[in-house]
């Protein structure tokens, strides 16, 4: 009985992985195909679609925009989020529950729900379609995410170290600078990498607020597929492969630094 | 006194982040709420009246629920046992986790593009099924309801799995071992030790996965039939905002979307409370 259940689970997981592999494989094969119409494999192989994608989709500038947006979102969410997480982890203050709700709500509401009103506000103040607008929009889910990851991380840092520093007469600024911040390294690294991966993949908010010059890779890819027929499908597939390579590299880097089993809670081993 | 002041000053560190969230999230949200009651023409409720009388608008609620609920239930039901079996640290744990998480890197657009190629009428799957005589004609799994549902499962599973894994491995294994010492079978260990402690995490994972599935947009357009069976509520919101330029109606659709979302989330959390009344972090450490 138990063995049968295990086999069923393993079978289902394998089925899932195999199909995902074929799904990626189909895109990969198509991206190097000369002509592929209803046969098992294409007629021949070529790399010209990658060159085409580079020129046609202005992949170079799209990648630059993506890097700018992602770096800005990571930097801003860490600079704003880590101090907030510190306050939430170490202090009790009036209105703490309300503040927590404000940070939790953006993660519990679909991005389109606040993205549409946000876009109308941004069009009014002239931020829509700019790089700044895209960065601010992506900050909405990123900042609460950093706070959510960092708060339990800070909670497990021994507060006695801070207390000892205070006994020796350090003020808050010096405690932060010399005691707290040096210990935050691993947590900040984990949070940055997770925000980075999430921001590269964030479609809805960028889609709603981006203009022609401020599209990130996902949004450019969506427009390419949406306008299919205008462009060769292989060229779109080449672009999709570039997208996958970018996120895959960062996810693998993230997984070497972040233990996914320790994200929500920590257990002594 | 001085200690109190110091504590208060440290608490102020939360202020910049809170201010940013108020400015970027709360203000636009309230602006949208007000805007939804200020239509270009008609009374305060005109946008809501339009939504609930227009046959291309109100059914989108149920179209979206019909996609998001099965996808979320399937993902949670599949992720829970897989994560439960992966809870012990082993050599292959990290490898399996990495493999199962990879679909996360694909993004909805690549999944859509891949599914169009792989599952389309001329794709590998359709050809294989015909070769094995399992299907008589080309198999249609794209540009319909099934296509969107499958893409939601592929893109949603890694996320639910990671969440479930961190919840499961957060439960002290000593509890299960104690139960085993007292003669509990593996099933009874799961049912009476792990499951009750997992319920809060299960509810949280369900809610977060549902949020993602409920705002399905790119795959519904690219993989589905956006004019009919997969005309989801995000499409309605997008069209109102960027094709009809009706800010009031767009905000109204967004508010209704948020309301439906909140109803489902509170139903799930209420159900959890009805099933389990212990502490949320029970069994940890």
XYZ file of C-alpha atoms in Angstrom:
554
model
C 0.000 0.000 0.000
C 2.671 2.451 1.106
C 5.020 1.348 -1.635
C 2.281 1.729 -4.242
C 1.613 5.262 -3.045
C 5.305 6.125 -3.253
C 5.514 4.697 -6.767
C 2.457 6.699 -7.779
C 4.030 9.891 -6.427
C 7.361 9.233 -8.104
C 5.506 8.423 -11.323
C 3.513 11.653 -11.199
C 6.619 13.716 -10.439
C 8.508 12.044 -13.296
C 5.572 12.621 -15.647
C 5.577 16.299 -14.678
C 9.335 16.698 -15.146
C 9.429 14.779 -18.440
C 6.652 16.899 -19.909
C 8.334 20.106 -18.781
C 11.556 18.877 -20.367
C 9.800 18.193 -23.657
C 8.118 21.574 -23.430
C 11.480 23.311 -23.075
C 12.981 20.946 -25.645
C 10.365 21.892 -28.224
C 11.228 25.568 -27.818
C 14.973 24.825 -27.885
C 14.732 22.716 -31.059
C 12.502 25.266 -32.731
C 14.924 28.084 -31.906
C 17.666 26.473 -34.007
C 15.392 25.077 -36.744
C 15.546 26.196 -40.361
C 12.003 25.050 -41.186
C 9.784 22.937 -38.931
C 6.256 22.175 -40.030
C 4.494 19.177 -38.533
C 7.398 16.726 -38.614
C 9.247 15.071 -35.726
C 12.378 17.134 -36.199
C 13.118 20.211 -38.282
C 14.756 20.071 -41.713
C 18.042 21.597 -40.575
C 19.806 23.544 -37.894
C 20.899 27.163 -37.840
C 21.890 29.843 -35.365
C 20.570 32.729 -37.418
C 17.424 33.137 -35.259
C 19.528 34.172 -32.288
C 21.206 36.833 -34.411
C 17.791 37.844 -35.788
C 16.287 38.072 -32.318
C 19.198 40.237 -31.207
C 18.561 42.781 -33.987
C 14.806 42.530 -34.513
C 13.767 42.714 -30.871
C 16.599 45.062 -29.867
C 17.451 42.396 -27.346
C 20.544 44.333 -26.300
C 18.582 47.362 -25.087
C 15.831 45.162 -23.609
C 18.444 43.300 -21.568
C 19.951 46.616 -20.433
C 16.532 47.866 -19.287
C 15.875 44.549 -17.511
C 19.207 44.762 -15.692
C 18.580 48.383 -14.672
C 15.081 47.650 -13.376
C 16.108 44.513 -11.504
C 19.179 46.097 -9.888
C 17.245 49.193 -8.830
C 14.395 47.094 -7.388
C 16.817 44.859 -5.465
C 18.798 47.813 -4.097
C 15.732 49.848 -3.085
C 13.884 46.932 -1.518
C 16.937 45.956 0.546
C 17.720 49.515 1.670
C 14.097 50.119 2.710
C 13.149 46.588 3.734
C 16.010 45.498 5.982
C 15.649 48.371 8.503
C 11.888 47.768 8.567
C 12.444 44.053 9.142
C 14.852 44.905 11.962
C 12.269 47.092 13.673
C 9.578 44.421 13.261
C 11.834 41.653 14.569
C 13.223 43.508 17.597
C 10.633 46.010 18.770
C 7.022 46.054 19.819
C 5.267 49.287 19.071
C 1.746 50.600 18.732
C 0.232 49.899 15.331
C 2.608 47.004 14.634
C -0.247 44.770 13.496
C -1.492 47.461 11.125
C 2.002 47.919 9.664
C 2.297 44.147 9.219
C -1.038 44.119 7.401
C 0.157 46.882 5.046
C 3.222 44.765 4.232
C 1.293 41.514 3.865
C -1.597 42.820 1.771
C 0.332 43.356 -1.511
C 1.330 39.690 -1.418
C -2.260 38.547 -0.877
C -3.840 40.615 -3.657
C -3.335 39.788 -7.348
C -0.950 42.289 -9.038
C -3.552 43.249 -11.627
C -5.887 44.463 -8.837
C -3.529 47.192 -7.681
C -1.634 47.410 -10.975
C -4.583 48.894 -12.876
C -5.309 51.719 -10.384
C -1.549 52.259 -10.018
C -1.206 52.650 -13.784
C -3.977 55.273 -13.868
C -2.254 57.226 -11.084
C 1.068 56.945 -12.909
C -0.449 58.200 -16.154
C -1.776 61.199 -14.241
C 1.576 62.160 -12.754
C 3.556 61.307 -15.893
C 5.435 58.337 -14.449
C 3.839 55.722 -16.694
C 6.046 54.466 -19.490
C 9.230 55.600 -17.758
C 11.955 53.477 -16.244
C 11.241 55.037 -12.836
C 7.592 54.041 -13.059
C 8.461 50.434 -13.823
C 10.927 50.332 -10.913
C 8.394 51.791 -8.462
C 5.677 49.369 -9.611
C 7.969 46.370 -9.148
C 8.907 47.627 -5.688
C 5.343 46.963 -4.425
C 5.665 43.169 -4.193
C 9.475 43.195 -3.719
C 9.623 45.329 -0.578
C 7.106 43.245 1.463
C 8.854 40.118 0.236
C 12.223 41.313 1.598
C 10.584 42.195 4.925
C 8.887 38.781 5.074
C 12.168 36.936 4.436
C 14.371 39.158 6.620
C 12.186 39.386 9.746
C 12.594 35.728 10.799
C 16.270 35.907 9.811
C 16.893 38.851 12.142
C 14.842 37.191 14.892
C 17.279 34.309 15.045
C 20.331 36.591 15.468
C 21.230 36.641 19.175
C 19.992 39.961 20.671
C 22.537 39.609 23.496
C 25.236 40.898 21.156
C 23.343 44.144 20.708
C 22.642 44.361 24.430
C 26.360 43.864 25.161
C 27.269 46.648 22.727
C 24.812 48.932 24.501
C 26.288 48.066 27.915
C 29.599 49.330 26.589
C 27.940 52.598 25.649
C 27.286 52.251 21.912
C 24.364 54.299 20.614
C 21.801 52.934 18.158
C 23.769 54.127 15.153
C 26.949 52.374 16.282
C 25.069 49.201 17.276
C 23.578 49.046 13.792
C 26.807 49.871 11.996
C 29.203 47.610 13.910
C 27.028 44.819 15.361
C 23.828 44.316 13.379
C 24.775 45.044 9.772
C 27.847 42.731 9.691
C 25.612 39.828 10.781
C 22.967 40.470 8.129
C 25.113 39.369 5.174
C 23.706 35.900 4.440
C 20.092 37.010 4.888
C 20.537 40.043 2.651
C 22.169 37.886 -0.014
C 19.288 35.389 0.090
C 16.625 38.092 -0.003
C 18.354 39.942 -2.894
C 18.637 36.815 -5.005
C 14.999 35.872 -4.431
C 13.805 39.382 -5.263
C 16.020 39.351 -8.345
C 14.499 36.109 -9.651
C 10.975 37.298 -8.870
C 11.482 40.679 -10.541
C 12.881 39.186 -13.748
C 9.736 37.056 -13.963
C 7.241 39.741 -12.873
C 4.990 40.248 -15.872
C 1.753 42.001 -14.873
C 3.092 45.126 -13.164
C 5.766 45.822 -15.774
C 3.251 45.176 -18.547
C 0.794 47.703 -17.089
C 3.320 50.473 -16.455
C 6.005 50.069 -19.150
C 6.333 52.144 -22.285
C 8.137 51.151 -25.482
C 11.539 52.116 -24.022
C 11.042 50.618 -20.587
C 10.036 47.039 -21.390
C 11.728 44.247 -19.518
C 12.507 40.902 -21.122
C 9.231 39.171 -20.105
C 7.083 41.973 -21.480
C 9.051 42.219 -24.739
C 8.656 38.455 -25.073
C 4.905 38.704 -24.503
C 4.529 41.335 -27.214
C 6.608 39.191 -29.569
C 4.361 36.147 -29.029
C 1.205 38.277 -29.045
C 2.104 39.731 -32.427
C 2.982 36.248 -33.727
C 2.681 35.914 -37.468
C 4.561 39.143 -37.979
C 7.795 37.459 -36.930
C 9.212 34.017 -37.504
C 8.250 31.724 -34.613
C 11.844 30.482 -34.403
C 12.995 34.005 -33.669
C 10.505 34.257 -30.781
C 11.675 30.877 -29.508
C 15.277 32.079 -29.599
C 14.259 35.035 -27.467
C 12.399 32.734 -25.074
C 15.556 30.632 -24.706
C 17.566 33.747 -23.850
C 14.959 34.584 -21.226
C 15.125 31.095 -19.753
C 18.924 31.131 -19.684
C 18.938 34.434 -17.804
C 16.483 33.317 -15.116
C 17.927 29.821 -14.854
C 21.437 31.114 -14.141
C 20.154 33.385 -11.387
C 17.890 30.734 -9.885
C 20.756 28.242 -9.713
C 22.938 30.887 -8.065
C 20.108 31.611 -5.639
C 19.658 27.930 -4.795
C 23.323 27.549 -3.884
C 23.021 30.339 -1.301
C 19.440 29.833 -0.125
C 18.255 26.635 1.481
C 14.657 26.386 0.301
C 13.733 24.201 3.262
C 14.694 27.010 5.641
C 12.801 29.868 4.015
C 9.820 30.061 6.324
C 11.052 28.527 9.525
C 14.274 27.345 11.029
C 14.685 24.058 12.840
C 17.723 23.040 14.813
C 19.478 20.061 13.279
C 12.970 56.823 30.005
C 16.056 56.871 27.837
C 15.628 53.166 27.100
C 12.047 53.840 25.979
C 13.120 56.639 23.685
C 15.802 54.453 22.170
C 13.275 51.681 21.549
C 10.959 54.135 19.860
C 13.721 55.437 17.649
C 14.578 51.921 16.465
C 10.908 51.316 15.745
C 11.028 54.338 13.452
C 13.185 52.290 11.074
C 9.923 50.821 9.807
C 8.693 54.268 8.750
C 10.391 54.664 5.313
C 9.208 51.274 4.088
C 5.717 51.873 5.444
C 5.607 55.300 3.780
C 6.625 53.799 0.434
C 3.913 51.146 0.699
C 1.284 53.756 1.578
C 2.326 55.881 -1.380
C 2.650 53.071 -3.933
C 0.021 50.610 -2.744
C -2.563 52.098 -0.368
C -2.961 55.427 -2.173
C -3.433 53.986 -5.705
C -5.764 51.367 -4.262
C -7.953 53.997 -2.576
C -7.723 56.157 -5.698
C -9.009 53.191 -7.712
C -11.793 52.594 -5.198
C -12.947 56.218 -5.466
C -12.530 56.193 -9.237
C -14.720 53.102 -9.559
C -17.590 55.127 -8.064
C -16.979 58.061 -10.420
C -17.952 56.857 -13.889
C -17.700 59.132 -16.924
C -21.484 59.060 -17.218
C -24.316 58.041 -14.914
C -24.617 57.719 -11.149
C -22.043 56.525 -8.621
C -22.790 52.863 -9.243
C -22.871 53.061 -13.053
C -19.565 51.180 -13.523
C -20.678 48.385 -11.233
C -24.031 48.284 -13.032
C -22.181 47.989 -16.347
C -20.063 45.147 -14.989
C -22.913 43.112 -13.591
C -25.200 43.535 -16.626
C -22.681 43.152 -19.460
C -22.449 39.574 -20.676
C -18.790 40.024 -21.624
C -17.886 41.210 -18.108
C -19.617 39.480 -15.180
C -19.102 35.900 -16.396
C -15.333 36.531 -16.296
C -15.511 36.057 -12.498
C -16.640 32.459 -12.937
C -14.360 31.810 -15.917
C -11.418 32.834 -13.747
C -12.588 30.835 -10.725
C -13.130 27.782 -12.927
C -9.448 28.000 -13.926
C -7.854 29.206 -10.699
C -9.572 26.901 -8.184
C -8.835 23.555 -9.927
C -5.271 24.652 -10.703
C -4.627 25.685 -7.095
C -6.252 22.554 -5.637
C -4.284 20.314 -8.011
C -1.002 22.068 -7.169
C -1.523 21.925 -3.419
C -2.758 18.312 -3.539
C 0.307 17.279 -5.553
C 2.857 19.435 -3.726
C 1.849 18.292 -0.232
C 2.735 14.580 -0.585
C 5.847 15.293 -2.675
C 7.104 17.842 -0.138
C 6.221 15.454 2.712
C 8.362 12.717 1.187
C 11.225 15.155 0.634
C 11.232 16.406 4.226
C 14.271 14.419 5.348
C 17.680 15.740 4.435
C 19.377 13.435 1.969
C 21.915 13.488 -0.783
C 19.332 13.602 -3.524
C 17.050 16.093 -1.758
C 18.754 19.131 -3.238
C 18.883 17.636 -6.741
C 15.192 16.765 -6.758
C 14.286 20.175 -5.368
C 16.316 21.910 -8.086
C 14.705 19.830 -10.834
C 11.187 20.421 -9.538
C 11.791 24.138 -9.141
C 13.155 24.691 -12.645
C 9.735 25.439 -14.211
C 9.804 28.576 -12.056
C 12.494 29.993 -14.329
C 10.444 29.455 -17.465
C 7.980 32.256 -16.900
C 4.416 32.217 -18.160
C 5.359 33.387 -21.641
C 7.923 30.667 -22.313
C 5.532 28.043 -20.944
C 2.848 29.348 -23.285
C 5.230 29.340 -26.249
C 6.511 25.874 -25.362
C 3.038 24.468 -24.930
C 1.935 25.890 -28.271
C 4.839 24.025 -29.883
C 4.816 20.823 -27.825
C 1.092 20.328 -27.178
C -0.243 21.912 -30.351
C -2.110 19.798 -32.923
C 1.187 19.140 -34.763
C 3.351 18.940 -31.645
C 5.307 15.985 -30.292
C 2.582 14.868 -27.879
C -0.142 14.860 -30.492
C 2.122 12.975 -32.926
C 3.117 10.411 -30.290
C -0.487 9.752 -29.304
C -1.443 9.258 -32.939
C 1.539 6.985 -33.504
C 0.452 4.815 -30.571
C -3.130 4.872 -31.882
C -4.287 6.447 -28.650
C -5.882 9.259 -30.610
C -7.481 9.168 -34.035
C -6.891 12.772 -35.068
C -4.706 15.671 -33.941
C -5.046 16.297 -30.183
C -6.104 19.809 -29.274
C -4.670 20.912 -25.944
C -4.000 24.556 -26.770
C -6.192 27.558 -27.479
C -8.763 26.234 -25.057
C -9.523 25.760 -21.362
C -7.192 22.759 -20.950
C -4.190 24.662 -22.260
C -4.552 27.475 -19.751
C -5.211 25.047 -16.878
C -2.090 23.028 -17.729
C 0.065 26.141 -17.935
C -1.234 27.278 -14.533
C -0.255 23.920 -13.055
C 3.216 23.960 -14.624
C 3.966 27.537 -13.562
C 2.295 27.299 -10.153
C 3.589 23.953 -8.879
C 7.230 24.914 -8.125
C 6.114 27.811 -5.972
C 3.591 25.760 -3.952
C 6.135 22.955 -3.634
C 8.833 25.273 -2.233
C 6.401 26.767 0.256
C 5.092 23.357 1.364
C 8.638 22.043 1.663
C 9.667 24.838 3.985
C 6.546 24.315 6.102
C 7.005 20.526 6.299
C 10.688 20.748 7.170
C 9.817 23.331 9.821
C 8.040 20.651 11.863
C 10.247 18.985 14.453
C 10.840 15.378 13.281
C 11.046 14.300 16.954
C 7.253 14.522 17.135
C 6.823 11.955 14.373
C 9.479 9.720 15.945
C 7.694 9.876 19.300
C 4.461 8.805 17.628
C 6.302 5.971 15.869
C 7.693 4.785 19.221
C 4.128 4.556 20.473
C 3.258 2.375 17.495
C 1.730 4.836 15.035
C 1.840 3.695 11.421
C 3.309 6.136 8.845
C -0.202 7.072 7.738
C -1.324 7.760 11.301
C 1.845 9.814 11.918
C 0.957 11.947 8.927
C -2.727 12.185 9.726
C -2.490 12.964 13.467
C 0.932 14.637 13.853
C 1.977 16.335 10.648
C -1.323 17.273 9.019
C -2.734 19.291 11.951
C 0.563 21.149 12.302
C 0.691 21.704 8.554
C -2.800 23.169 8.238
C -1.744 26.810 8.750
C 0.999 26.403 6.133
C -1.382 24.568 3.841
C -3.892 27.412 4.074
C -1.149 30.003 3.463
C 0.234 28.115 0.453
C -3.273 27.753 -0.953
C -3.929 31.479 -0.615
C -0.629 32.562 -2.169
C -0.977 30.073 -5.033
C -4.555 31.162 -5.593
C -3.469 34.810 -5.858
C -1.103 33.855 -8.678
C -3.621 31.679 -10.485
C -6.450 34.162 -10.094
C -4.553 36.950 -11.853
C -3.760 34.675 -14.828
C -3.244 36.912 -17.814
C -0.524 36.130 -20.380
C -1.302 32.432 -20.683
C -5.040 33.078 -20.969
C -4.351 35.334 -23.940
C -1.601 33.318 -25.637
C -2.718 29.765 -24.879
C -6.427 30.071 -24.383
C -9.400 31.358 -26.254
C -9.449 34.931 -24.906
C -12.688 35.746 -26.683
C -14.617 32.893 -25.081
C -13.845 30.062 -22.667
C -10.761 31.661 -21.127
C -11.824 35.287 -21.075
C -10.550 35.830 -17.546
C -11.165 38.846 -15.363
C -7.654 40.299 -15.917
C -8.417 40.535 -19.634
C -11.601 42.446 -18.836
C -9.655 44.840 -16.566
C -6.920 45.322 -19.154
C -9.366 45.988 -21.991
C -11.324 48.522 -19.938
C -8.138 50.385 -19.027
C -6.082 50.275 -22.210
C -8.537 49.681 -25.046
C -11.681 51.544 -23.927
C -9.707 54.007 -21.743
C -12.520 53.803 -19.177
C -10.550 54.310 -15.955
C -13.644 54.013 -13.809
C -14.736 50.684 -15.268
C -11.147 49.360 -15.120
C -10.854 50.299 -11.450
C -14.275 48.759 -10.842
C -13.153 45.449 -12.384
C -9.947 45.588 -10.322
C -11.929 46.173 -7.115
C -14.283 43.275 -7.892
C -11.240 41.119 -8.555
C -9.792 42.056 -5.180
C -13.131 41.389 -3.481
C -13.474 37.897 -4.984
C -9.880 37.201 -3.992
C -10.534 38.297 -0.412
C -13.700 36.170 -0.211
C -11.764 33.051 -1.253
C -8.841 33.833 1.084
C -11.108 34.426 4.073
C -13.093 31.267 3.265
C -9.858 29.240 3.285
C -8.596 30.836 6.486
C -12.022 30.355 8.096
C -12.007 26.705 7.105
C -8.588 26.295 8.666
C -9.787 27.869 11.905
C -12.750 25.507 11.945
C -10.462 22.494 11.509
C -7.616 23.427 13.815
C -7.469 25.714 16.824
C -3.910 25.236 18.041
C -1.042 27.690 17.822
C 0.066 28.707 14.342
C 3.723 27.873 14.961
C 3.044 24.659 16.858
C 5.697 21.971 16.830
C 8.508 24.201 15.724
C 11.862 24.160 17.509
